[in-house]
mmCIF file of C-alpha atoms in Angstrom:
data_model
loop_
_atom_site.group_PDB
_atom_site.id
_atom_site.type_symbol
_atom_site.label_atom_id
_atom_site.label_comp_id
_atom_site.label_asym_id
_atom_site.label_seq_id
_atom_site.Cartn_x
_atom_site.Cartn_y
_atom_site.Cartn_z
ATOM 1 C CA MET A 1332 0.000 0.000 0.000
ATOM 2 C CA ARG A 1333 1.391 3.390 -1.042
ATOM 3 C CA LEU A 1334 0.071 6.598 0.478
ATOM 4 C CA LEU A 1335 0.864 10.247 -0.223
ATOM 5 C CA LEU A 1336 0.576 12.715 2.682
ATOM 6 C CA VAL A 1337 0.110 16.336 1.597
ATOM 7 C CA ASP A 1338 0.325 18.967 4.349
ATOM 8 C CA ASP A 1339 2.471 22.078 4.769
ATOM 9 C CA HIS A 1340 3.088 21.486 8.492
ATOM 10 C CA PRO A 1341 6.053 19.095 8.967
ATOM 11 C CA LEU A 1342 5.111 18.208 12.540
ATOM 12 C CA PHE A 1343 1.608 17.163 11.523
ATOM 13 C CA ARG A 1344 2.929 15.147 8.577
ATOM 14 C CA GLU A 1345 5.304 13.373 10.949
ATOM 15 C CA ALA A 1346 2.510 12.598 13.419
ATOM 16 C CA LEU A 1347 0.208 11.425 10.633
ATOM 17 C CA ALA A 1348 2.920 9.229 9.147
ATOM 18 C CA SER A 1349 3.591 7.662 12.548
ATOM 19 C CA ALA A 1350 -0.098 6.903 13.106
ATOM 20 C CA ILE A 1351 -0.439 5.333 9.657
ATOM 21 C CA ALA A 1352 2.744 3.278 10.065
ATOM 22 C CA LEU A 1353 1.361 1.798 13.293
ATOM 23 C CA ALA A 1354 -2.029 1.030 11.753
ATOM 24 C CA PHE A 1355 -0.691 -0.273 8.435
ATOM 25 C CA PRO A 1356 2.741 -1.858 8.934
ATOM 26 C CA GLY A 1357 4.638 -2.010 5.681
ATOM 27 C CA ALA A 1358 2.796 0.903 4.093
ATOM 28 C CA GLU A 1359 4.985 2.980 1.790
ATOM 29 C CA LEU A 1360 4.580 6.653 2.694
ATOM 30 C CA HIS A 1361 5.428 9.653 0.532
ATOM 31 C CA GLU A 1362 5.235 13.240 1.790
ATOM 32 C CA ALA A 1363 4.657 16.588 0.077
ATOM 33 C CA ASP A 1364 4.411 20.103 1.515
ATOM 34 C CA GLY A 1365 2.215 21.496 -1.257
ATOM 35 C CA ILE A 1366 0.179 20.778 -4.371
ATOM 36 C CA ARG A 1367 3.054 21.171 -6.831
ATOM 37 C CA ALA A 1368 5.235 18.764 -4.856
ATOM 38 C CA ALA A 1369 2.303 16.346 -4.572
ATOM 39 C CA CYS A 1370 1.761 16.377 -8.340
ATOM 40 C CA ASP A 1371 5.468 15.769 -8.915
ATOM 41 C CA ILE A 1372 5.354 12.716 -6.640
ATOM 42 C CA LEU A 1373 2.201 11.394 -8.304
ATOM 43 C CA ASP A 1374 3.813 11.865 -11.720
ATOM 44 C CA ARG A 1375 6.815 9.797 -10.647
ATOM 45 C CA ASN A 1376 4.880 7.141 -8.708
ATOM 46 C CA ALA A 1377 2.012 5.681 -10.715
ATOM 47 C CA GLY A 1378 1.260 3.172 -7.961
ATOM 48 C CA ILE A 1379 0.091 5.606 -5.265
ATOM 49 C CA ASP A 1380 -3.099 4.097 -3.796
ATOM 50 C CA LEU A 1381 -4.395 7.052 -1.790
ATOM 51 C CA THR A 1382 -3.661 10.740 -1.239
ATOM 52 C CA LEU A 1383 -4.316 12.292 2.177
ATOM 53 C CA LEU A 1384 -4.716 16.027 1.605
ATOM 54 C CA ASP A 1385 -5.031 19.092 3.832
ATOM 55 C CA LEU A 1386 -7.353 21.774 2.465
ATOM 56 C CA THR A 1387 -5.813 24.804 4.166
ATOM 57 C CA MET A 1388 -2.262 25.157 2.919
ATOM 58 C CA GLN A 1389 -0.332 28.299 2.094
ATOM 59 C CA GLY A 1390 -0.974 29.466 -1.445
ATOM 60 C CA VAL A 1391 -4.016 27.220 -1.924
ATOM 61 C CA ALA A 1392 -7.455 28.816 -2.179
ATOM 62 C CA GLY A 1393 -10.538 26.856 -1.186
ATOM 63 C CA PHE A 1394 -10.796 23.537 -2.986
ATOM 64 C CA ASP A 1395 -8.272 24.428 -5.709
ATOM 65 C CA GLY A 1396 -5.698 21.903 -4.512
ATOM 66 C CA LEU A 1397 -8.268 19.117 -4.358
ATOM 67 C CA VAL A 1398 -9.576 19.929 -7.836
ATOM 68 C CA THR A 1399 -6.050 20.111 -9.282
ATOM 69 C CA ILE A 1400 -5.062 16.666 -8.019
ATOM 70 C CA ARG A 1401 -8.470 15.157 -8.788
ATOM 71 C CA THR A 1402 -8.312 16.410 -12.378
ATOM 72 C CA ARG A 1403 -4.713 15.424 -13.091
ATOM 73 C CA PHE A 1404 -4.816 12.074 -11.305
ATOM 74 C CA PRO A 1405 -8.439 10.861 -11.412
ATOM 75 C CA ARG A 1406 -7.526 7.257 -10.559
ATOM 76 C CA VAL A 1407 -6.050 8.155 -7.153
ATOM 77 C CA PRO A 1408 -8.703 8.621 -4.434
ATOM 78 C CA ILE A 1409 -8.272 11.610 -2.111
ATOM 79 C CA LEU A 1410 -9.024 11.580 1.615
ATOM 80 C CA ILE A 1411 -9.204 15.071 3.099
ATOM 81 C CA VAL A 1412 -7.523 15.424 6.512
ATOM 82 C CA SER A 1413 -8.307 18.937 7.692
ATOM 83 C CA GLY A 1414 -8.708 21.146 10.731
ATOM 84 C CA LEU A 1415 -11.993 22.358 9.245
ATOM 85 C CA GLU A 1416 -14.981 20.497 10.667
ATOM 86 C CA GLU A 1417 -18.071 22.253 9.285
ATOM 87 C CA PRO A 1418 -20.464 19.735 7.671
ATOM 88 C CA ARG A 1419 -20.973 22.136 4.756
ATOM 89 C CA ILE A 1420 -17.254 22.065 3.950
ATOM 90 C CA MET A 1421 -17.138 18.279 4.287
ATOM 91 C CA HIS A 1422 -19.982 17.799 1.818
ATOM 92 C CA GLU A 1423 -18.513 20.396 -0.545
ATOM 93 C CA ALA A 1424 -15.207 18.510 -0.522
ATOM 94 C CA LEU A 1425 -17.007 15.335 -1.600
ATOM 95 C CA ARG A 1426 -18.823 17.284 -4.307
ATOM 96 C CA HIS A 1427 -15.433 18.416 -5.623
ATOM 97 C CA GLY A 1428 -14.219 14.820 -5.880
ATOM 98 C CA ALA A 1429 -12.853 13.828 -2.466
ATOM 99 C CA ALA A 1430 -13.482 10.224 -1.438
ATOM 100 C CA GLY A 1431 -13.738 11.100 2.244
ATOM 101 C CA PHE A 1432 -13.180 13.690 4.946
ATOM 102 C CA VAL A 1433 -11.429 13.264 8.302
ATOM 103 C CA PRO A 1434 -11.134 16.158 10.777
ATOM 104 C CA LYS A 1435 -7.676 16.420 12.321
ATOM 105 C CA ALA A 1436 -9.260 16.103 15.766
ATOM 106 C CA VAL A 1437 -10.359 12.467 15.276
ATOM 107 C CA ASP A 1438 -8.666 9.554 17.018
ATOM 108 C CA LYS A 1439 -6.372 7.015 15.362
ATOM 109 C CA ALA A 1440 -9.121 4.413 15.137
ATOM 110 C CA THR A 1441 -11.307 6.747 13.069
ATOM 111 C CA LEU A 1442 -8.393 7.667 10.811
ATOM 112 C CA THR A 1443 -7.617 3.981 10.285
ATOM 113 C CA ARG A 1444 -11.242 3.237 9.479
ATOM 114 C CA ALA A 1445 -11.394 6.144 7.029
ATOM 115 C CA ILE A 1446 -8.309 4.964 5.146
ATOM 116 C CA SER A 1447 -9.598 1.388 5.017
ATOM 117 C CA GLU A 1448 -13.053 2.440 3.802
ATOM 118 C CA VAL A 1449 -11.721 4.702 1.053
ATOM 119 C CA LEU A 1450 -9.202 2.109 -0.114
ATOM 120 C CA GLY A 1451 -12.115 -0.335 -0.259
ATOM 121 C CA GLY A 1452 -14.003 1.931 -2.657
ATOM 122 C CA ALA A 1453 -16.427 3.549 -0.194
ATOM 123 C CA LEU A 1454 -16.833 7.170 0.805
ATOM 124 C CA PHE A 1455 -16.106 8.225 4.366
ATOM 125 C CA MET A 1456 -17.746 10.953 6.437
ATOM 126 C CA PRO A 1457 -17.500 10.971 10.256
ATOM 127 C CA PRO A 1458 -21.114 10.566 11.461
ATOM 128 C CA ASP A 1459 -20.473 12.404 14.738
ATOM 129 C CA ARG A 1460 -19.517 15.576 12.828
ATOM 130 C CA GLY A 1461 -22.948 16.113 11.352
ATOM 131 C CA GLY A 1462 -22.415 14.134 8.171
ATOM 132 C CA PRO A 1463 -24.219 10.992 7.056
ATOM 133 C CA PRO A 1464 -22.916 7.621 8.182
ATOM 134 C CA ALA A 1465 -20.046 6.284 6.155
ATOM 135 C CA PRO A 1466 -21.366 4.159 3.280
ATOM 136 C CA ALA A 1467 -20.794 0.461 3.498
ATOM 137 C CA ARG A 1468 -18.213 -1.204 1.336
ATOM 138 C CA PRO A 1469 -19.438 -2.065 -2.128
ATOM 139 C CA ASN A 1470 -21.710 -5.105 -2.238
ATOM 140 C CA SER A 1471 -19.637 -8.128 -3.191
ATOM 141 C CA ARG A 1472 -22.748 -9.635 -4.816
ATOM 142 C CA LYS A 1473 -22.868 -6.981 -7.527
ATOM 143 C CA PRO A 1474 -22.719 -8.282 -11.088
ATOM 144 C CA PRO A 1475 -19.209 -8.236 -12.597
ATOM 145 C CA LEU A 1476 -18.053 -4.756 -13.583
ATOM 146 C CA ALA A 1477 -17.906 -5.557 -17.302
ATOM 147 C CA GLU A 1478 -21.541 -6.676 -17.139
ATOM 148 C CA ARG A 1479 -22.579 -3.436 -15.437
ATOM 149 C CA VAL A 1480 -20.651 -1.308 -17.941
ATOM 150 C CA ALA A 1481 -22.352 -3.189 -20.795
ATOM 151 C CA ARG A 1482 -25.666 -1.694 -19.599
ATOM 152 C CA LEU A 1483 -24.532 1.778 -20.680
ATOM 153 C CA THR A 1484 -25.626 3.385 -23.927
ATOM 154 C CA PRO A 1485 -22.949 4.622 -26.382
ATOM 155 C CA GLN A 1486 -23.479 8.209 -25.218
ATOM 156 C CA GLN A 1487 -23.208 7.171 -21.569
ATOM 157 C CA MET A 1488 -19.959 5.390 -22.428
ATOM 158 C CA ARG A 1489 -18.616 8.657 -23.844
ATOM 159 C CA VAL A 1490 -19.604 10.473 -20.654
ATOM 160 C CA LEU A 1491 -18.005 7.709 -18.568
ATOM 161 C CA THR A 1492 -14.755 8.060 -20.507
ATOM 162 C CA MET A 1493 -14.681 11.809 -19.810
ATOM 163 C CA ILE A 1494 -15.463 11.287 -16.121
ATOM 164 C CA ARG A 1495 -12.468 8.932 -15.977
ATOM 165 C CA GLN A 1496 -10.391 11.741 -17.492
ATOM 166 C CA GLY A 1497 -11.402 14.040 -14.614
ATOM 167 C CA LYS A 1498 -13.609 16.328 -16.696
ATOM 168 C CA LEU A 1499 -16.411 18.315 -15.092
ATOM 169 C CA ASN A 1500 -20.014 18.352 -16.323
ATOM 170 C CA LYS A 1501 -19.575 21.676 -18.131
ATOM 171 C CA GLN A 1502 -16.523 20.384 -19.978
ATOM 172 C CA ILE A 1503 -18.363 17.208 -20.952
ATOM 173 C CA ALA A 1504 -21.380 19.220 -22.127
ATOM 174 C CA HIS A 1505 -19.130 21.430 -24.270
ATOM 175 C CA GLU A 1506 -17.362 18.487 -25.913
ATOM 176 C CA LEU A 1507 -20.583 16.584 -26.584
ATOM 177 C CA GLN A 1508 -22.436 19.773 -27.576
ATOM 178 C CA VAL A 1509 -25.314 19.086 -25.205
ATOM 179 C CA GLY A 1510 -26.792 20.914 -22.233
ATOM 180 C CA ASP A 1511 -25.574 20.606 -18.637
ATOM 181 C CA SER A 1512 -28.888 19.015 -17.647
ATOM 182 C CA THR A 1513 -28.385 16.287 -20.252
ATOM 183 C CA VAL A 1514 -24.945 15.486 -18.852
ATOM 184 C CA LYS A 1515 -26.339 15.401 -15.304
ATOM 185 C CA ALA A 1516 -29.002 12.939 -16.456
ATOM 186 C CA HIS A 1517 -26.358 10.735 -18.074
ATOM 187 C CA VAL A 1518 -24.221 10.820 -14.919
ATOM 188 C CA SER A 1519 -27.217 9.814 -12.792
ATOM 189 C CA GLU A 1520 -27.913 6.883 -15.107
ATOM 190 C CA ILE A 1521 -24.253 5.836 -15.063
ATOM 191 C CA LEU A 1522 -24.269 5.846 -11.250
ATOM 192 C CA ARG A 1523 -27.456 3.770 -11.212
ATOM 193 C CA LYS A 1524 -26.313 1.243 -13.813
ATOM 194 C CA LEU A 1525 -22.845 0.806 -12.308
ATOM 195 C CA GLU A 1526 -24.407 0.544 -8.819
ATOM 196 C CA VAL A 1527 -22.131 3.179 -7.286
ATOM 197 C CA ILE A 1528 -22.886 6.400 -5.422
ATOM 198 C CA SER A 1529 -20.315 8.938 -6.607
ATOM 199 C CA ARG A 1530 -18.088 10.009 -9.489
ATOM 200 C CA THR A 1531 -15.111 9.028 -7.351
ATOM 201 C CA GLN A 1532 -16.371 5.453 -7.158
ATOM 202 C CA ILE A 1533 -16.908 5.461 -10.923
ATOM 203 C CA VAL A 1534 -13.235 6.304 -11.427
ATOM 204 C CA ILE A 1535 -12.031 3.801 -8.831
ATOM 205 C CA GLU A 1536 -14.159 0.886 -10.074
ATOM 206 C CA THR A 1537 -13.381 1.405 -13.767
ATOM 207 C CA ALA A 1538 -9.722 2.399 -13.374
ATOM 208 C CA TYR A 1539 -8.299 -0.774 -14.896
ATOM 209 C CA LEU A 1540 -11.163 -1.708 -17.191
ATOM 210 C CA ASP A 1541 -10.361 -2.228 -20.875
ATOM 211 C CA PHE A 1542 -13.415 -0.846 -22.672
ATOM 212 C CA ASP A 1543 -12.555 -2.787 -25.821
ATOM 213 C CA GLN A 1544 -13.150 -6.025 -23.909
ATOM 214 C CA THR A 1545 -16.592 -4.836 -22.735
ATOM 215 C CA GLY A 1546 -17.795 -3.905 -26.181
ATOM 216 C CA GLY A 1547 -17.576 -0.218 -25.287
ATOM 217 C CA GLY A 1548 -14.653 0.838 -27.452
ATOM 218 C CA PHE A 1549 -15.075 3.745 -29.842
#
């Protein structure tokens, strides 16, 4: 397991790394003090399994850092580890592509659970911070992924491909020359047919799928 820790406070990175090393012996940890350094590490290490990202770093406005990493590296899930605890911010982070949110004030057990859940393909929100309970791990009795992808129409396959590329609804609408509402409808159908609950899960579940073998090639 390879994790990337992105925080501009060295002491917190050290504490976080120590907690993770105890919970996941043998985990390979990489550290970055900013978004540019994080992108450099992700460029050089294609096997990073999870990025743990602070929202409030010097030179980073709002969710810009999250969006940058999400767009450039859509296959790598992002778990926010932040001192911000407002439910509104937590939900907004998920809307911008995070796979989970952990306040810095949580205990090690909660952090460990969050990492495990996100690595397992679920979203994580701490229920005692005003968010909904963390979703369960994906149902192992789901039909095979290729079978679920085969349910998609050709246009939905095009939208799926662009989601995997990290494109937003407006970008997809522009490229397909359709309205935003049409793209939203396609995304909703893709979520339903793939039996997932977020764009992040779409990317994670289809990361290594060869569309040509599912009959979805273009």
